[in-house]
CSV table of N, CA, C and O in Angstrom, one decimal:
chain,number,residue,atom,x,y,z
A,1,UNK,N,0.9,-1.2,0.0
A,1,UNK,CA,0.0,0.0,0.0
A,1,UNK,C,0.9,1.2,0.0
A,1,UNK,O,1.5,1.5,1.0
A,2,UNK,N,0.9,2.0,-1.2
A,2,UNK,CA,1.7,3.5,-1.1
A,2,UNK,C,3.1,3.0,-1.2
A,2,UNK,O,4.0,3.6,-0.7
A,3,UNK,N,3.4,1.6,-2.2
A,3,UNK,CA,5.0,1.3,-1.9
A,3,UNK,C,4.7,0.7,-3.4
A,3,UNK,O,3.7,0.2,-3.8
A,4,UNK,N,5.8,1.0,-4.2
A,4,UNK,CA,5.8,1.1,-5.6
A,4,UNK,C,6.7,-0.6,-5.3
A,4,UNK,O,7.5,-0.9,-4.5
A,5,UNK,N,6.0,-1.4,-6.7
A,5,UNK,CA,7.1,-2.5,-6.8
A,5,UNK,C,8.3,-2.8,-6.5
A,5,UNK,O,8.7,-2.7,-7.6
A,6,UNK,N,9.3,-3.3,-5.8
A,6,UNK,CA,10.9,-2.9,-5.6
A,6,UNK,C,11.4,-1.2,-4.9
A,6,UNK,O,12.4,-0.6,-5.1
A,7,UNK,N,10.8,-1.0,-4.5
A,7,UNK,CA,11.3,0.1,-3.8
A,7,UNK,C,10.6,0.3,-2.2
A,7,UNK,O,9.6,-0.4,-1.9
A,8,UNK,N,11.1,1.2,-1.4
A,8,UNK,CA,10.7,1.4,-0.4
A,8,UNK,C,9.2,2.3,0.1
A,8,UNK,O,8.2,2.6,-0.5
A,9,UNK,N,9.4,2.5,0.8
A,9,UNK,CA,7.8,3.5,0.8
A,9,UNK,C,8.0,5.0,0.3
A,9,UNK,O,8.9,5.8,0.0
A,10,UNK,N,6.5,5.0,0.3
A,10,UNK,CA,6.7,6.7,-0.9
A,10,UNK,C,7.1,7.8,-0.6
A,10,UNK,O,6.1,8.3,-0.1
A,11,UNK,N,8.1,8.5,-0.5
A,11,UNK,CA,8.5,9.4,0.5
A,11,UNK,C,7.7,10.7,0.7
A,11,UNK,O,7.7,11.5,1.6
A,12,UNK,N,7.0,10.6,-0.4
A,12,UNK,CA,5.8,11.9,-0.6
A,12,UNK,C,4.9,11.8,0.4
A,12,UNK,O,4.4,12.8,0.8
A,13,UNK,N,4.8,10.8,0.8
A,13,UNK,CA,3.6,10.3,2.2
A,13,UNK,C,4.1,10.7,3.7
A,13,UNK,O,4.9,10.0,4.4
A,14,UNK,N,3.7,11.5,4.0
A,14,UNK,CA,4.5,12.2,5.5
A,14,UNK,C,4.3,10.3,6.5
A,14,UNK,O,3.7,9.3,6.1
A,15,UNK,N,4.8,10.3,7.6
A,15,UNK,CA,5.1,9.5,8.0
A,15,UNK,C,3.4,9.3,8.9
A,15,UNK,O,2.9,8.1,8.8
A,16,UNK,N,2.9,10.0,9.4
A,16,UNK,CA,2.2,10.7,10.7
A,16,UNK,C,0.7,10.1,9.1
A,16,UNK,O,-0.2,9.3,9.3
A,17,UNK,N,0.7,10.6,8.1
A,17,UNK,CA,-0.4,9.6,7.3
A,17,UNK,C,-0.4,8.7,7.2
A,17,UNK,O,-1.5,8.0,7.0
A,18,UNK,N,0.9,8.2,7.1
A,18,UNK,CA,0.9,6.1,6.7
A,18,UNK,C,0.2,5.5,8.2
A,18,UNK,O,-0.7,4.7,8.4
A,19,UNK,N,0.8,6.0,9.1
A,19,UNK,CA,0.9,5.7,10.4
A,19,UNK,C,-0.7,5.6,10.8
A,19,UNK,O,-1.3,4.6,11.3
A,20,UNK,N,-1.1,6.8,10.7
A,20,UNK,CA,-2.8,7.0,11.3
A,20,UNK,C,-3.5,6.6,10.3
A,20,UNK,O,-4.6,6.4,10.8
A,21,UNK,N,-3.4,6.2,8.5
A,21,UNK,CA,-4.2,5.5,8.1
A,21,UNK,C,-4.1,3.9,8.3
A,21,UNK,O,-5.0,3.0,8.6
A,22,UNK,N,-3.1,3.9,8.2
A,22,UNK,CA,-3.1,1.9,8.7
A,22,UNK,C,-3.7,2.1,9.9
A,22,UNK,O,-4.9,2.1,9.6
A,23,UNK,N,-3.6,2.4,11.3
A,23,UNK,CA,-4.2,2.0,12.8
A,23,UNK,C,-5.9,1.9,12.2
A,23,UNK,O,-6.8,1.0,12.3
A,24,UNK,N,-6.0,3.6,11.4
A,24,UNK,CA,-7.8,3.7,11.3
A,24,UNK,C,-7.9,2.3,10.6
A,24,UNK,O,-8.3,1.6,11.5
A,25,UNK,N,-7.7,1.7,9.6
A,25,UNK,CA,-7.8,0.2,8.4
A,25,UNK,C,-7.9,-0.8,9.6
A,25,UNK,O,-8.9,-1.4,9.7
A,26,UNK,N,-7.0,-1.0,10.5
A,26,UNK,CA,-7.2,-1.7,11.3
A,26,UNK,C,-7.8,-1.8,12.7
A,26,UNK,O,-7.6,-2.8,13.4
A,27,UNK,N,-8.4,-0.9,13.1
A,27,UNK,CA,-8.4,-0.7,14.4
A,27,UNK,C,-9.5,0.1,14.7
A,27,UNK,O,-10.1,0.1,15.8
A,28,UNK,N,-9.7,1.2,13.5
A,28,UNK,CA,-11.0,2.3,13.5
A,28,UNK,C,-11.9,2.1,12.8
A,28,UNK,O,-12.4,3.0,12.2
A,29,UNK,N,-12.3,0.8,12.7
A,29,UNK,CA,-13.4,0.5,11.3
A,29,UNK,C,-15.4,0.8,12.1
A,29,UNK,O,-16.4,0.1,11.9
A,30,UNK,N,-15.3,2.1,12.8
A,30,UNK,CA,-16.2,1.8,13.4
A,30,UNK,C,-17.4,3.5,13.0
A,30,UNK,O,-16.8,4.4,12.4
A,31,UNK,N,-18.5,3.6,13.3
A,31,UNK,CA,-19.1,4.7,12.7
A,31,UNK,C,-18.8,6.2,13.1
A,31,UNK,O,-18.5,6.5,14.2
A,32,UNK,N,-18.8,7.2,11.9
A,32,UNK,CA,-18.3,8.0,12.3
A,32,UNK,C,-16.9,8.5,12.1
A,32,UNK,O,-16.7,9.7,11.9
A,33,UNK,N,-15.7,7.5,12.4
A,33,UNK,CA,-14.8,7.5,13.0
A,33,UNK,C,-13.9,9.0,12.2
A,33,UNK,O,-12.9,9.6,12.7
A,34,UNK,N,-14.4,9.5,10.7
A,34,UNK,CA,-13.7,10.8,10.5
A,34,UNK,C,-14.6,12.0,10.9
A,34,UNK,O,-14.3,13.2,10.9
A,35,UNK,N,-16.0,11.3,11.2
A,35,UNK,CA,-16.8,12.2,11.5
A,35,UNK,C,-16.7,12.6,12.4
A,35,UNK,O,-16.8,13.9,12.4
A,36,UNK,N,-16.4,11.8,14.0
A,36,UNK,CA,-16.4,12.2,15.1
A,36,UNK,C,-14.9,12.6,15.7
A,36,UNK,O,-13.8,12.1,15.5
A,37,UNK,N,-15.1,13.5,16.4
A,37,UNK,CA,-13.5,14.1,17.3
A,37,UNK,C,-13.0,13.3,17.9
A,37,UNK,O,-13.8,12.3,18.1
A,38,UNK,N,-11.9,13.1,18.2
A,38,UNK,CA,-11.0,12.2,19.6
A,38,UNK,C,-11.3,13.3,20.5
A,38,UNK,O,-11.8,14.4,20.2
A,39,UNK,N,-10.9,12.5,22.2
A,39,UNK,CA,-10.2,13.7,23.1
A,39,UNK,C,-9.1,14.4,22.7
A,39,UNK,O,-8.2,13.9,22.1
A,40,UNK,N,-9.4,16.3,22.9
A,40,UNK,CA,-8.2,16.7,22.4
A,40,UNK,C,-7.0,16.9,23.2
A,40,UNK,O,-6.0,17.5,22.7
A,41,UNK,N,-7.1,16.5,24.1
A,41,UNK,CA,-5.8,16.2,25.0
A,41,UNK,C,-5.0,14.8,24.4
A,41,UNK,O,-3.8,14.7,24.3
A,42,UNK,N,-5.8,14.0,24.2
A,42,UNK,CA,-5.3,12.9,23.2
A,42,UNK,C,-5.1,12.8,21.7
A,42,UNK,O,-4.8,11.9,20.9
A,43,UNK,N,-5.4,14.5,21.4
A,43,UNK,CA,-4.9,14.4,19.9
A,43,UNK,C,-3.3,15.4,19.6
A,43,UNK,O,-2.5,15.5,18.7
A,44,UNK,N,-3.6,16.1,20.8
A,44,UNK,CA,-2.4,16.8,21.3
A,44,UNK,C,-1.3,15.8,21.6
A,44,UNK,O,-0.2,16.1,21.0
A,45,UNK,N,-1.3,14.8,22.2
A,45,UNK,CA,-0.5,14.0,22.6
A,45,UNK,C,0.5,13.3,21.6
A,45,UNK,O,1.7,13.1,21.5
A,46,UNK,N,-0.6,13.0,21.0
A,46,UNK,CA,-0.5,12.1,19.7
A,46,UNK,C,0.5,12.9,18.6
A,46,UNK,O,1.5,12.5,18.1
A,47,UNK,N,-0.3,14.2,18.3
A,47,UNK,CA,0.7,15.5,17.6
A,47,UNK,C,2.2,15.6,17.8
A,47,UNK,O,3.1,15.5,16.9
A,48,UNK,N,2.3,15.8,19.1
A,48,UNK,CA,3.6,15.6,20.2
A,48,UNK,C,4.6,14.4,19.7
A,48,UNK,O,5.6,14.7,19.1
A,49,UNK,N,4.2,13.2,20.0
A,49,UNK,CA,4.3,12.1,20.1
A,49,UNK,C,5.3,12.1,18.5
A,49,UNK,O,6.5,12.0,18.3
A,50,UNK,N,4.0,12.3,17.2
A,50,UNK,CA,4.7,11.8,15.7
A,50,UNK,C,5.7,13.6,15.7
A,50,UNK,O,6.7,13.8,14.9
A,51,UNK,N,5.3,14.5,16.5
A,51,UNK,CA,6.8,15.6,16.3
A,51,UNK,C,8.1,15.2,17.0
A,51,UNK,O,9.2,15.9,16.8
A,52,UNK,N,8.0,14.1,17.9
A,52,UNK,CA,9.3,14.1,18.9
A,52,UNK,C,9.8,12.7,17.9
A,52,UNK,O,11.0,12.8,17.5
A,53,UNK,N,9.3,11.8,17.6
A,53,UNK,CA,9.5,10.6,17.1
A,53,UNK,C,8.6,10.2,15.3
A,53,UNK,O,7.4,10.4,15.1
A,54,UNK,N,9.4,9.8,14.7
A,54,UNK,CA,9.0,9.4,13.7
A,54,UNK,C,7.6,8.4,13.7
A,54,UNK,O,6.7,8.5,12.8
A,55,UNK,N,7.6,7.7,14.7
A,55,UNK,CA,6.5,6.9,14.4
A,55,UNK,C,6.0,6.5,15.9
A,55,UNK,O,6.5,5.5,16.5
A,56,UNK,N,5.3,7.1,16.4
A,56,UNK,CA,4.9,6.2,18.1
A,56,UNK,C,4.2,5.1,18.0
A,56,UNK,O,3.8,4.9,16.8
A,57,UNK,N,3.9,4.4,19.0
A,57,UNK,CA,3.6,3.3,19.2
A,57,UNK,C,1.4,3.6,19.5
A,57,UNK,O,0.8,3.9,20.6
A,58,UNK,N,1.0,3.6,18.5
A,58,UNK,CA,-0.2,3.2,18.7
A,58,UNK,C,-1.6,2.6,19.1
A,58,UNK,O,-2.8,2.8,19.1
A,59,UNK,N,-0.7,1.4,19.4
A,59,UNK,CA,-1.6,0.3,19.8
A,59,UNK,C,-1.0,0.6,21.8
A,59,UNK,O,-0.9,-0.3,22.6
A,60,UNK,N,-0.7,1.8,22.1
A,60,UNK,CA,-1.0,2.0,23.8
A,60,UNK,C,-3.1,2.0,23.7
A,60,UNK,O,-3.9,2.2,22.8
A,61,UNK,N,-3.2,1.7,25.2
A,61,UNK,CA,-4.6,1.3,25.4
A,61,UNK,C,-5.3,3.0,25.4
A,61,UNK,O,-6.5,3.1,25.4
A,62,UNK,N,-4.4,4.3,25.5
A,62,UNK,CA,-5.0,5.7,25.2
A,62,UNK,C,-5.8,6.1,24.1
A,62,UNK,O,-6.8,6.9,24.1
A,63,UNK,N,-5.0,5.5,22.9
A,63,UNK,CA,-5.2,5.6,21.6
A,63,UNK,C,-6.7,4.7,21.2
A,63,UNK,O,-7.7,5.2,20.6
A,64,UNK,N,-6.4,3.1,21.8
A,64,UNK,CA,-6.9,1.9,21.3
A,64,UNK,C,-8.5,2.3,21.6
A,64,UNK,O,-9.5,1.7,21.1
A,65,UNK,N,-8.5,3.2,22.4
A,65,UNK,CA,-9.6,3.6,23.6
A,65,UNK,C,-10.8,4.5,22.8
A,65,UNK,O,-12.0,4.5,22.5
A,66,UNK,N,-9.3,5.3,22.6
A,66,UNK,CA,-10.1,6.7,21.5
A,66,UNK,C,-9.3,6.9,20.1
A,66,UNK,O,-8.5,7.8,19.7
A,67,UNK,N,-9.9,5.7,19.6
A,67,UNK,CA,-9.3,6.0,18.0
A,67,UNK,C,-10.2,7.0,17.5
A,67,UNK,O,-9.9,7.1,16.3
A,68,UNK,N,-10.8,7.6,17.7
A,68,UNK,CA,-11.0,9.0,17.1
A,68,UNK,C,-10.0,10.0,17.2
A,68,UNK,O,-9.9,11.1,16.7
A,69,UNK,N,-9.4,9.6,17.7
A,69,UNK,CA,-8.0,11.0,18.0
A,69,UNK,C,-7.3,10.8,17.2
A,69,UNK,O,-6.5,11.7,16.9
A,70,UNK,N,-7.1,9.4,16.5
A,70,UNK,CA,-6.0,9.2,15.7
A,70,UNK,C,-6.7,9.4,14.3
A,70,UNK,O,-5.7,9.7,13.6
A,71,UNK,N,-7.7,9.4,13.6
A,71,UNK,CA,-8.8,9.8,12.9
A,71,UNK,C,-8.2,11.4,12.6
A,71,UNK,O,-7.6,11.9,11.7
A,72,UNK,N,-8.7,11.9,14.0
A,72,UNK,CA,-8.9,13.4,14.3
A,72,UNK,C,-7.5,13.9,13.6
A,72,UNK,O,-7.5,14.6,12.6
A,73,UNK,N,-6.3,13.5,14.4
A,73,UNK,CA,-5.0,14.0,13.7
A,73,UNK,C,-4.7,14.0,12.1
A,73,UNK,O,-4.0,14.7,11.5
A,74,UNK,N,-5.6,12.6,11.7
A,74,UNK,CA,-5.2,12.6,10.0
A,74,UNK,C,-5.8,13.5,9.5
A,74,UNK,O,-5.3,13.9,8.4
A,75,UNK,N,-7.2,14.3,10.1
A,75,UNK,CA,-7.7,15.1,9.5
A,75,UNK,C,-7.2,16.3,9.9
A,75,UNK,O,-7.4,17.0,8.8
A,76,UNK,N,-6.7,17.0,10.6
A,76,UNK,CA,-5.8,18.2,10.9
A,76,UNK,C,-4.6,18.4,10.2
A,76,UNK,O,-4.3,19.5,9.7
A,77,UNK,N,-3.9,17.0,10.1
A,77,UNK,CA,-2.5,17.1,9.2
A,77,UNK,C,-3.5,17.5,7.5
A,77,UNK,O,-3.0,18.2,6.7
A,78,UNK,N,-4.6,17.0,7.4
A,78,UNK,CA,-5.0,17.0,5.9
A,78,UNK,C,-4.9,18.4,5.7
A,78,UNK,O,-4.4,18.9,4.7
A,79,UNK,N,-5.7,19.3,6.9
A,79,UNK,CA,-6.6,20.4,7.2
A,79,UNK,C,-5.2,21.4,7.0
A,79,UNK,O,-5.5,22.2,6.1
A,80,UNK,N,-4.0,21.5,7.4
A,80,UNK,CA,-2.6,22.1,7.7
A,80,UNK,C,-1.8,22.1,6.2
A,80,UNK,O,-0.9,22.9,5.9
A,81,UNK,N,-2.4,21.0,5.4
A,81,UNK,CA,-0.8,21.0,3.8
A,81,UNK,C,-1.2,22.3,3.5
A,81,UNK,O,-2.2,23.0,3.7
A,82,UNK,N,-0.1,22.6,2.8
A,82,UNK,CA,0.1,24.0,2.3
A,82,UNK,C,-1.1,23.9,0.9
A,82,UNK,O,-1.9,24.8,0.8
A,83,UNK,N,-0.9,22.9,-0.1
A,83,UNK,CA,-1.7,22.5,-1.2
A,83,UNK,C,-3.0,21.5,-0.4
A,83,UNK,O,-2.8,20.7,0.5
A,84,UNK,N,-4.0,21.7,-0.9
A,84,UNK,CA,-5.0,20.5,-0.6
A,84,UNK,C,-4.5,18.9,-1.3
A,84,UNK,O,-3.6,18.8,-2.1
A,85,UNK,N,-5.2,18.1,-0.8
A,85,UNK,CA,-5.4,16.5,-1.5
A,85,UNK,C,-5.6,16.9,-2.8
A,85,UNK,O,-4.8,16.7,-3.7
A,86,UNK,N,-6.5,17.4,-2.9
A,86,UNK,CA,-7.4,17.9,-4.1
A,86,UNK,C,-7.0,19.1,-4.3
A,86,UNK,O,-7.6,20.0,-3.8
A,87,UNK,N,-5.6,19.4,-5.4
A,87,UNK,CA,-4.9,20.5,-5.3
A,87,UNK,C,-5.7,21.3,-6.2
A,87,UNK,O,-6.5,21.0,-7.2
A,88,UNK,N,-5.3,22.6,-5.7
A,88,UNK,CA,-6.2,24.0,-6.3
A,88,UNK,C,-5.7,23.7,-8.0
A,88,UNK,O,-6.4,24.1,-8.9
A,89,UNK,N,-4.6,23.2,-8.3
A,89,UNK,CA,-4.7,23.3,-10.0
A,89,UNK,C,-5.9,22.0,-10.9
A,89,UNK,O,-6.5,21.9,-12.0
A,90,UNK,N,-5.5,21.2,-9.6
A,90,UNK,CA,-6.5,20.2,-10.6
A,90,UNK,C,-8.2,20.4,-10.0
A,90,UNK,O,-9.1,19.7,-10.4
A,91,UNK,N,-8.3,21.4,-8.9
A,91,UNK,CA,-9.9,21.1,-8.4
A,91,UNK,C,-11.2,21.0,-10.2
A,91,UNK,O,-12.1,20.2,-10.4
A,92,UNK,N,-10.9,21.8,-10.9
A,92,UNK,CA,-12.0,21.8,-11.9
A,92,UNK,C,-11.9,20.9,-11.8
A,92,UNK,O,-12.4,20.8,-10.7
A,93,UNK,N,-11.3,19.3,-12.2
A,93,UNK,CA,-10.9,18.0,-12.6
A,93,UNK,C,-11.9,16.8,-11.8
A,93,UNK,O,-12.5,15.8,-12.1
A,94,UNK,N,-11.5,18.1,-10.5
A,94,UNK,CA,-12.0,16.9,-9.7
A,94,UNK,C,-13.9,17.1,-9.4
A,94,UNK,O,-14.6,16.2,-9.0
A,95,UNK,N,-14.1,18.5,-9.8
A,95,UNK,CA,-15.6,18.9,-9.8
A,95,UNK,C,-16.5,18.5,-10.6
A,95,UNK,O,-17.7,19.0,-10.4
């Protein structure tokens, strides 16, 4: 997933997305889960956590508890790129 044939992962993929979309695939398959908020003391944490270290450990029982926080963060990091997903040159394309 996001890893081209013979090569390593995509480096275009910030680390803090691969990270919080696999846990959500495995672990957040439940209603809502981009709909609804995490605790934001636990999305703060979490922020902290992928800024001090490349990749934290997510399966602690904080997270496992309130996978909406980890939800919550992929959508903030989405909410923060400088370009959207759906970049401003191609939006006609995508409308």
């Amino acid at each position: 997933s996001g890893t081209p044939r013979g090569r390593g992962p995509c480096p275009a993929v910030p680390q803090v997305l691969r990270s919080c979309t696999e846990f959500v695939e495995q672990h957040g398959v439940v209603d809502g889960i981009y709909r609804l908020s995490g605790v934001s003391s636990n999305i703060q944490r979490l922020r902290q956590e992928f800024e001090a270290q490349r990749r934290p450990e997510l399966l602690r029982d904080v997270y496992l508890q309130d996978v909406h926080c980890v939800s919550s963060l992929c959508k903030a990091y989405c909410r923060e790129l400088p370009n959207p997903l759906l970049t401003y040159q191609l939006y006609d394309k995508f409308a």
